[in-house]
Coordinates of C-alpha atoms in Angstrom, one line a residue:
E70 CA 25.6 24.9 4.2
P71 CA 22.3 24.8 2.1
V72 CA 22.9 22.0 -0.4
G73 CA 20.6 24.3 -3.0
V74 CA 17.9 22.8 -5.1
V75 CA 15.8 19.9 -3.7
A76 CA 13.6 17.9 -6.1
A77 CA 11.1 16.2 -3.6
V78 CA 9.4 13.1 -5.7
V79 CA 6.5 11.5 -3.7
P80 CA 4.3 8.9 -4.1
W81 CA 0.5 8.7 -3.8
N82 CA 0.3 6.3 -0.8
F83 CA 0.9 8.6 2.0
P84 CA 1.2 12.3 -0.5
L85 CA 0.7 14.9 2.3
T86 CA 3.0 12.7 4.9
M87 CA 5.8 11.7 2.4
A88 CA 5.6 15.6 1.5
A89 CA 6.3 17.0 4.8
W90 CA 8.9 14.5 5.5
K91 CA 11.1 15.9 3.1
V92 CA 10.0 19.5 2.7
A93 CA 9.8 20.4 5.9
P94 CA 13.5 19.9 6.6
A95 CA 15.3 20.8 3.5
L96 CA 13.4 24.1 3.8
A97 CA 14.6 24.4 7.1
T98 CA 17.8 24.6 6.4
G99 CA 18.2 26.8 3.7
C100 CA 17.3 25.1 0.4
T101 CA 14.8 25.9 -2.0
V102 CA 12.8 22.5 -3.3
V103 CA 10.4 22.0 -6.4
L104 CA 8.2 18.9 -4.9
K105 CA 6.4 16.3 -7.6
P106 CA 3.7 14.1 -6.3
A107 CA 2.3 11.1 -8.0
E108 CA 0.0 12.0 -10.7
Q109 CA -2.8 9.9 -9.0
S110 CA -2.2 11.9 -6.2
P111 CA -1.5 16.2 -6.9
L112 CA -4.0 17.9 -5.1
S113 CA -2.9 18.1 -1.6
A114 CA 0.4 19.1 -3.0
L115 CA -0.7 21.8 -4.9
R116 CA -3.1 22.6 -2.0
L117 CA 0.2 22.7 0.0
G118 CA 1.8 25.0 -2.5
R119 CA -1.1 27.5 -2.2
L120 CA -0.8 27.1 1.7
A121 CA 2.6 27.9 2.1
S122 CA 2.3 30.9 -0.9
E123 CA -0.2 32.7 1.8
A124 CA 1.6 32.2 5.1
G125 CA 4.3 34.4 2.9
L126 CA 6.8 32.0 1.5
P127 CA 8.4 34.6 -0.7
A128 CA 8.4 33.3 -4.6
G129 CA 10.5 30.3 -5.9
V130 CA 11.1 29.2 -2.4
F131 CA 8.3 26.0 -2.7
N132 CA 7.4 24.6 -5.8
V133 CA 4.6 22.2 -6.9
V134 CA 5.4 21.0 -10.8
A135 CA 2.2 18.3 -11.2
G136 CA 3.2 15.2 -13.7
E137 CA 3.7 12.1 -14.6
G138 CA 7.0 10.0 -13.6
P139 CA 8.3 9.4 -17.1
T140 CA 7.9 13.3 -18.0
A141 CA 8.4 15.4 -14.9
G142 CA 9.9 12.9 -12.7
R143 CA 12.5 12.1 -15.7
A144 CA 13.3 15.8 -16.1
L145 CA 13.9 16.3 -12.3
G146 CA 15.9 13.9 -12.4
L147 CA 18.2 15.1 -15.5
H148 CA 17.8 18.7 -14.3
P149 CA 21.4 20.2 -13.9
D150 CA 20.0 22.8 -11.4
V151 CA 18.3 19.9 -9.4
D152 CA 21.3 19.5 -6.1
V153 CA 19.4 16.9 -4.5
L154 CA 16.5 14.7 -5.6
A155 CA 15.0 12.9 -2.3
F156 CA 12.6 9.8 -3.6
T157 CA 10.3 8.1 -2.1
G158 CA 8.9 5.0 -4.7
S159 CA 8.9 1.9 -6.1
T160 CA 12.9 0.2 -6.6
A161 CA 12.6 0.6 -9.9
V162 CA 11.7 3.9 -10.2
G163 CA 14.5 4.6 -7.8
R164 CA 17.1 3.0 -10.2
H165 CA 15.9 5.5 -12.8
F166 CA 17.1 8.3 -10.3
L167 CA 19.9 7.0 -10.0
R168 CA 20.9 6.2 -13.8
Y169 CA 19.3 10.3 -14.3
A170 CA 22.1 11.2 -11.3
A171 CA 24.5 9.5 -13.4
D172 CA 23.9 10.9 -16.7
S173 CA 23.7 14.4 -15.8
N174 CA 25.2 17.1 -13.1
L175 CA 26.0 13.6 -10.4
K176 CA 23.5 15.4 -8.1
R177 CA 23.1 13.4 -4.8
V178 CA 19.8 11.4 -4.6
W179 CA 18.1 9.9 -1.8
L180 CA 16.3 7.0 -1.9
E181 CA 13.1 5.4 0.3
L182 CA 12.0 2.6 -2.0
G183 CA 10.5 -0.7 -1.5
G184 CA 10.2 -3.3 1.3
K185 CA 8.6 -7.2 2.2
S186 CA 9.1 -6.7 6.1
P187 CA 9.1 -9.9 8.0
N188 CA 7.4 -9.5 11.2
I189 CA 8.8 -13.0 13.4
V190 CA 7.1 -14.6 15.8
L191 CA 9.2 -16.5 18.2
P192 CA 7.7 -19.0 20.4
D193 CA 7.8 -17.3 23.4
A194 CA 6.1 -14.4 22.1
P195 CA 4.0 -12.3 25.7
D196 CA 1.0 -12.5 24.3
P197 CA 0.1 -14.6 20.6
A198 CA -3.3 -12.7 20.5
R199 CA -1.8 -9.4 20.6
A200 CA 0.7 -10.8 17.4
A201 CA -1.9 -11.9 15.7
A202 CA -3.7 -8.8 16.0
S203 CA -1.2 -6.7 14.7
A204 CA 0.1 -8.3 12.3
A205 CA -3.3 -8.5 10.7
W206 CA -3.6 -4.4 11.3
G207 CA 0.1 -4.3 9.3
I208 CA -0.7 -5.6 6.4
F209 CA -4.5 -4.5 6.1
F210 CA -4.1 -1.1 7.0
N211 CA -4.0 1.6 4.4
Q212 CA -5.0 -1.8 1.8
G213 CA -1.4 -3.1 2.6
E214 CA -0.5 0.2 0.9
M215 CA 2.8 1.0 2.3
C216 CA 6.4 0.4 2.2
T217 CA 7.0 -1.3 5.5
A218 CA 3.9 -3.7 5.1
P219 CA 4.2 -6.6 7.4
S220 CA 4.0 -8.4 4.5
R221 CA 5.6 -11.9 5.7
L222 CA 4.5 -13.7 8.6
L223 CA 8.0 -15.8 9.8
V224 CA 5.8 -17.9 12.9
H225 CA 7.3 -20.6 14.8
S226 CA 5.6 -23.8 13.5
S227 CA 4.5 -24.7 17.2
I228 CA 2.0 -21.6 17.5
A229 CA 1.8 -21.4 13.4
D230 CA -1.6 -22.9 13.5
D231 CA -3.2 -20.4 16.2
I232 CA -1.9 -17.6 15.3
V233 CA -2.3 -18.1 11.3
D234 CA -6.2 -19.2 12.3
A235 CA -6.5 -15.5 14.7
V236 CA -4.7 -13.7 11.7
V237 CA -7.7 -15.2 9.2
E238 CA -10.5 -14.5 12.0
H239 CA -9.1 -10.8 11.6
A240 CA -9.3 -10.6 7.9
R241 CA -12.7 -12.0 7.8
A242 CA -14.0 -9.3 10.4
L243 CA -12.6 -6.1 8.2
R244 CA -15.5 -4.4 6.7
I245 CA -14.7 -3.2 3.2
G246 CA -16.6 -0.1 1.7
D247 CA -15.9 3.7 0.8
P248 CA -13.4 4.9 3.2
L249 CA -15.5 8.5 3.8
D250 CA -17.6 5.4 5.4
P251 CA -16.9 5.9 9.2
A252 CA -17.6 2.3 9.4
T253 CA -15.4 1.3 6.5
T254 CA -11.9 -0.9 8.0
M255 CA -10.2 -1.2 4.6
G256 CA -10.7 0.7 1.4
A257 CA -10.1 0.2 -1.9
L258 CA -6.4 0.2 -4.3
V259 CA -5.8 3.2 -6.1
T260 CA -6.3 2.1 -9.3
A261 CA -7.5 -0.4 -11.4
E262 CA -4.3 -0.8 -12.7
H263 CA -2.5 -1.5 -9.5
L264 CA -5.1 -3.9 -8.4
A265 CA -4.5 -6.0 -12.3
R266 CA -1.1 -6.1 -10.5
V267 CA -1.6 -7.0 -7.0
E268 CA -4.3 -9.9 -8.5
G269 CA -1.2 -11.2 -10.9
H270 CA 0.3 -11.8 -7.3
I271 CA -2.4 -13.6 -6.1
A272 CA -2.7 -15.7 -9.2
R273 CA 1.4 -16.7 -9.4
A274 CA 1.2 -17.5 -5.8
H275 CA -1.5 -19.8 -6.5
A276 CA 0.2 -21.1 -9.3
D277 CA 3.0 -22.1 -6.9
G278 CA 1.2 -23.7 -4.8
A279 CA 1.2 -21.8 -1.6
R280 CA -2.2 -22.3 0.0
L281 CA -5.0 -19.5 0.1
R282 CA -6.7 -19.3 3.8
S283 CA -8.5 -16.5 3.2
G284 CA -9.6 -13.6 0.8
G285 CA -8.2 -13.4 -3.0
N286 CA -10.9 -12.5 -4.3
R287 CA -12.6 -8.7 -5.9
V288 CA -15.0 -7.6 -4.1
D289 CA -18.4 -7.3 -5.8
R290 CA -19.5 -3.7 -6.2
P291 CA -18.0 -0.7 -8.2
G292 CA -14.1 0.4 -7.1
N293 CA -10.7 -1.5 -6.8
Y294 CA -11.8 -3.5 -4.1
L295 CA -9.8 -6.4 -2.8
E296 CA -10.5 -9.3 0.0
P297 CA -7.9 -9.0 2.6
T298 CA -6.5 -12.2 1.6
V299 CA -3.6 -14.3 3.7
F300 CA -1.9 -17.8 2.3
D301 CA 0.3 -20.3 4.1
R302 CA 2.7 -22.9 3.4
V303 CA 4.8 -20.2 1.6
T304 CA 8.2 -21.3 1.2
P305 CA 10.8 -19.4 0.6
D306 CA 11.2 -20.2 -3.0
M307 CA 7.9 -18.6 -4.8
A308 CA 7.8 -14.9 -5.8
L309 CA 5.3 -13.8 -3.1
A310 CA 7.8 -14.6 -0.8
R311 CA 10.2 -12.4 -2.4
D312 CA 7.8 -9.6 -4.2
E313 CA 7.2 -6.9 -2.7
V314 CA 3.0 -6.5 -3.4
F315 CA 1.7 -3.7 -2.6
G316 CA -1.5 -4.7 -1.2
P317 CA -3.7 -6.8 1.3
V318 CA -1.8 -10.0 1.4
L319 CA 0.1 -11.6 3.8
A320 CA 3.0 -14.2 3.3
V321 CA 2.7 -16.7 6.2
L322 CA 6.2 -19.2 6.7
T323 CA 7.1 -21.1 9.2
F324 CA 10.4 -21.6 10.6
D325 CA 11.5 -24.2 13.8
T326 CA 14.6 -22.0 14.6
E327 CA 15.6 -18.9 15.7
D328 CA 18.4 -18.9 13.3
E329 CA 16.6 -20.2 10.5
A330 CA 13.6 -16.8 11.0
V331 CA 16.9 -14.7 10.8
R332 CA 17.7 -16.6 7.8
L333 CA 14.0 -15.9 6.8
A334 CA 14.2 -12.8 7.2
N335 CA 17.4 -11.6 5.2
A336 CA 16.6 -14.0 2.3
T337 CA 14.8 -10.6 0.3
E338 CA 16.8 -7.4 -1.4
Y339 CA 14.6 -5.3 0.9
G340 CA 15.9 -4.3 4.1
L341 CA 13.3 -1.6 5.4
A342 CA 11.2 -3.0 8.4
A343 CA 10.7 -5.6 10.7
G344 CA 9.1 -6.7 13.9
V345 CA 10.1 -9.1 16.4
W346 CA 8.0 -11.1 19.0
T347 CA 9.5 -12.7 22.1
A348 CA 9.4 -11.5 25.7
D349 CA 13.0 -12.5 26.4
L350 CA 15.2 -9.0 26.1
S351 CA 18.3 -10.6 25.2
T352 CA 16.3 -12.9 22.1
A353 CA 15.2 -9.3 20.9
H354 CA 18.6 -7.4 21.2
R355 CA 20.2 -10.0 19.3
V356 CA 17.5 -10.8 16.8
S357 CA 16.9 -6.8 15.8
R358 CA 20.4 -7.6 15.5
A359 CA 20.5 -9.8 13.1
V360 CA 18.0 -8.6 10.6
R361 CA 19.0 -6.2 8.5
A362 CA 16.2 -3.6 8.2
G363 CA 16.6 0.1 8.7
T364 CA 13.9 -0.5 11.5
V365 CA 13.5 -3.3 13.7
W366 CA 9.7 -3.1 16.5
V367 CA 10.2 -5.1 19.0
N368 CA 6.1 -6.3 20.5
C369 CA 4.5 -3.9 18.4
Y370 CA 4.5 -2.0 14.9
E371 CA 4.3 1.0 12.7
E372 CA 5.3 2.9 16.0
G373 CA 7.3 5.7 15.2
G374 CA 8.1 9.7 15.2
L375 CA 9.1 13.0 13.4
N376 CA 11.8 12.6 16.4
V377 CA 13.0 8.8 15.1
P378 CA 14.9 8.5 12.0
F379 CA 13.3 6.8 9.3
G380 CA 14.9 4.6 6.1
G381 CA 16.3 1.6 5.0
V382 CA 19.1 -0.7 4.1
K383 CA 19.8 -2.9 1.2
Q384 CA 17.5 -2.2 -1.9
S385 CA 15.4 -0.4 0.3
G386 CA 17.4 2.9 -0.1
H387 CA 19.4 5.1 1.6
G388 CA 19.3 8.4 4.1
R389 CA 17.1 9.0 6.2
D390 CA 13.5 11.2 6.8
K391 CA 12.4 12.5 10.0
S392 CA 15.0 13.2 12.8
L393 CA 17.5 15.9 12.8
H394 CA 19.4 13.3 10.4
A395 CA 17.2 14.2 7.8
L396 CA 18.7 17.8 7.6
D397 CA 22.1 15.7 6.8
K398 CA 20.6 15.0 3.3
Y399 CA 20.0 18.8 2.7
T400 CA 23.0 20.0 3.7
D401 CA 26.9 20.1 2.2
L402 CA 30.2 20.1 5.1
K403 CA 32.5 23.5 4.1
T404 CA 36.0 22.7 5.9
T405 CA 37.6 26.2 5.7
W406 CA 41.0 27.1 6.5
I407 CA 42.5 30.8 7.8
R408 CA 45.4 32.0 8.4
L409 CA 45.7 35.6 9.5

């Protein structure tokens, strides 16, 4: 049965996509929906609401409430008539929603949270050049403002120099500028405040002793532009190896054995996604099972489809968007016994 009223709270990095992943299955199961977009990116959600109304969706079935997290988001989290709250965003805010549920009606809370995804390049990687290109694309696409961004490159020490050199070459080849310019390959960060936070992570990496290989500075032009940044000689005890940056900053760590690679991959509070590069299918299965992540890509990264579930483990959240599993979040199971 439909669970009832669903509050969907979505982030600013992919505002329309994230909204669709939650709104569509909730409506399909017969629920009513209140969508709260991030305050930095409300317009696509408001347009979606207008289009739904024009398409004939009855009034009150799909609602859009624009507002800030501490006010509108908190109100939805505490509202006694909200039965399910589905949230994509930071782990810190996810904790707030769990508290709101505990302090109100024990509503179900589904969380898709942060990540510090490892991209493991084993010594038998079938195409090291493609692995390096994928590593660069993965961390610098959308300015690194992605929960699944492969922000930790774990590479075998025997091939580390060549892989890192290739990643740096890709980083330096990116054209930074206006995202509306077709020639641009990396745009600006979302806000000045977020840019300052990312710069704080870079400063901490310098202080901890990581080696800057590329980037690390603001771009000399109006806007929140930052050079694509690569640090190597990162060690597991450094903040850059543990903390989500949510920006175009790559941390490179090396390993000597498969077991060490798995330990490094699992050495964070997150478990959203991972990449594994190997030519051996048995190794691919073994490492994929050992790494704690909701999604593992082998010899690729960021593949996906609406028919495939997406979500994390550990402090990257629980529950799944996309696929038939998304319907489970917005339905209740009822058992009825009848004797005639």
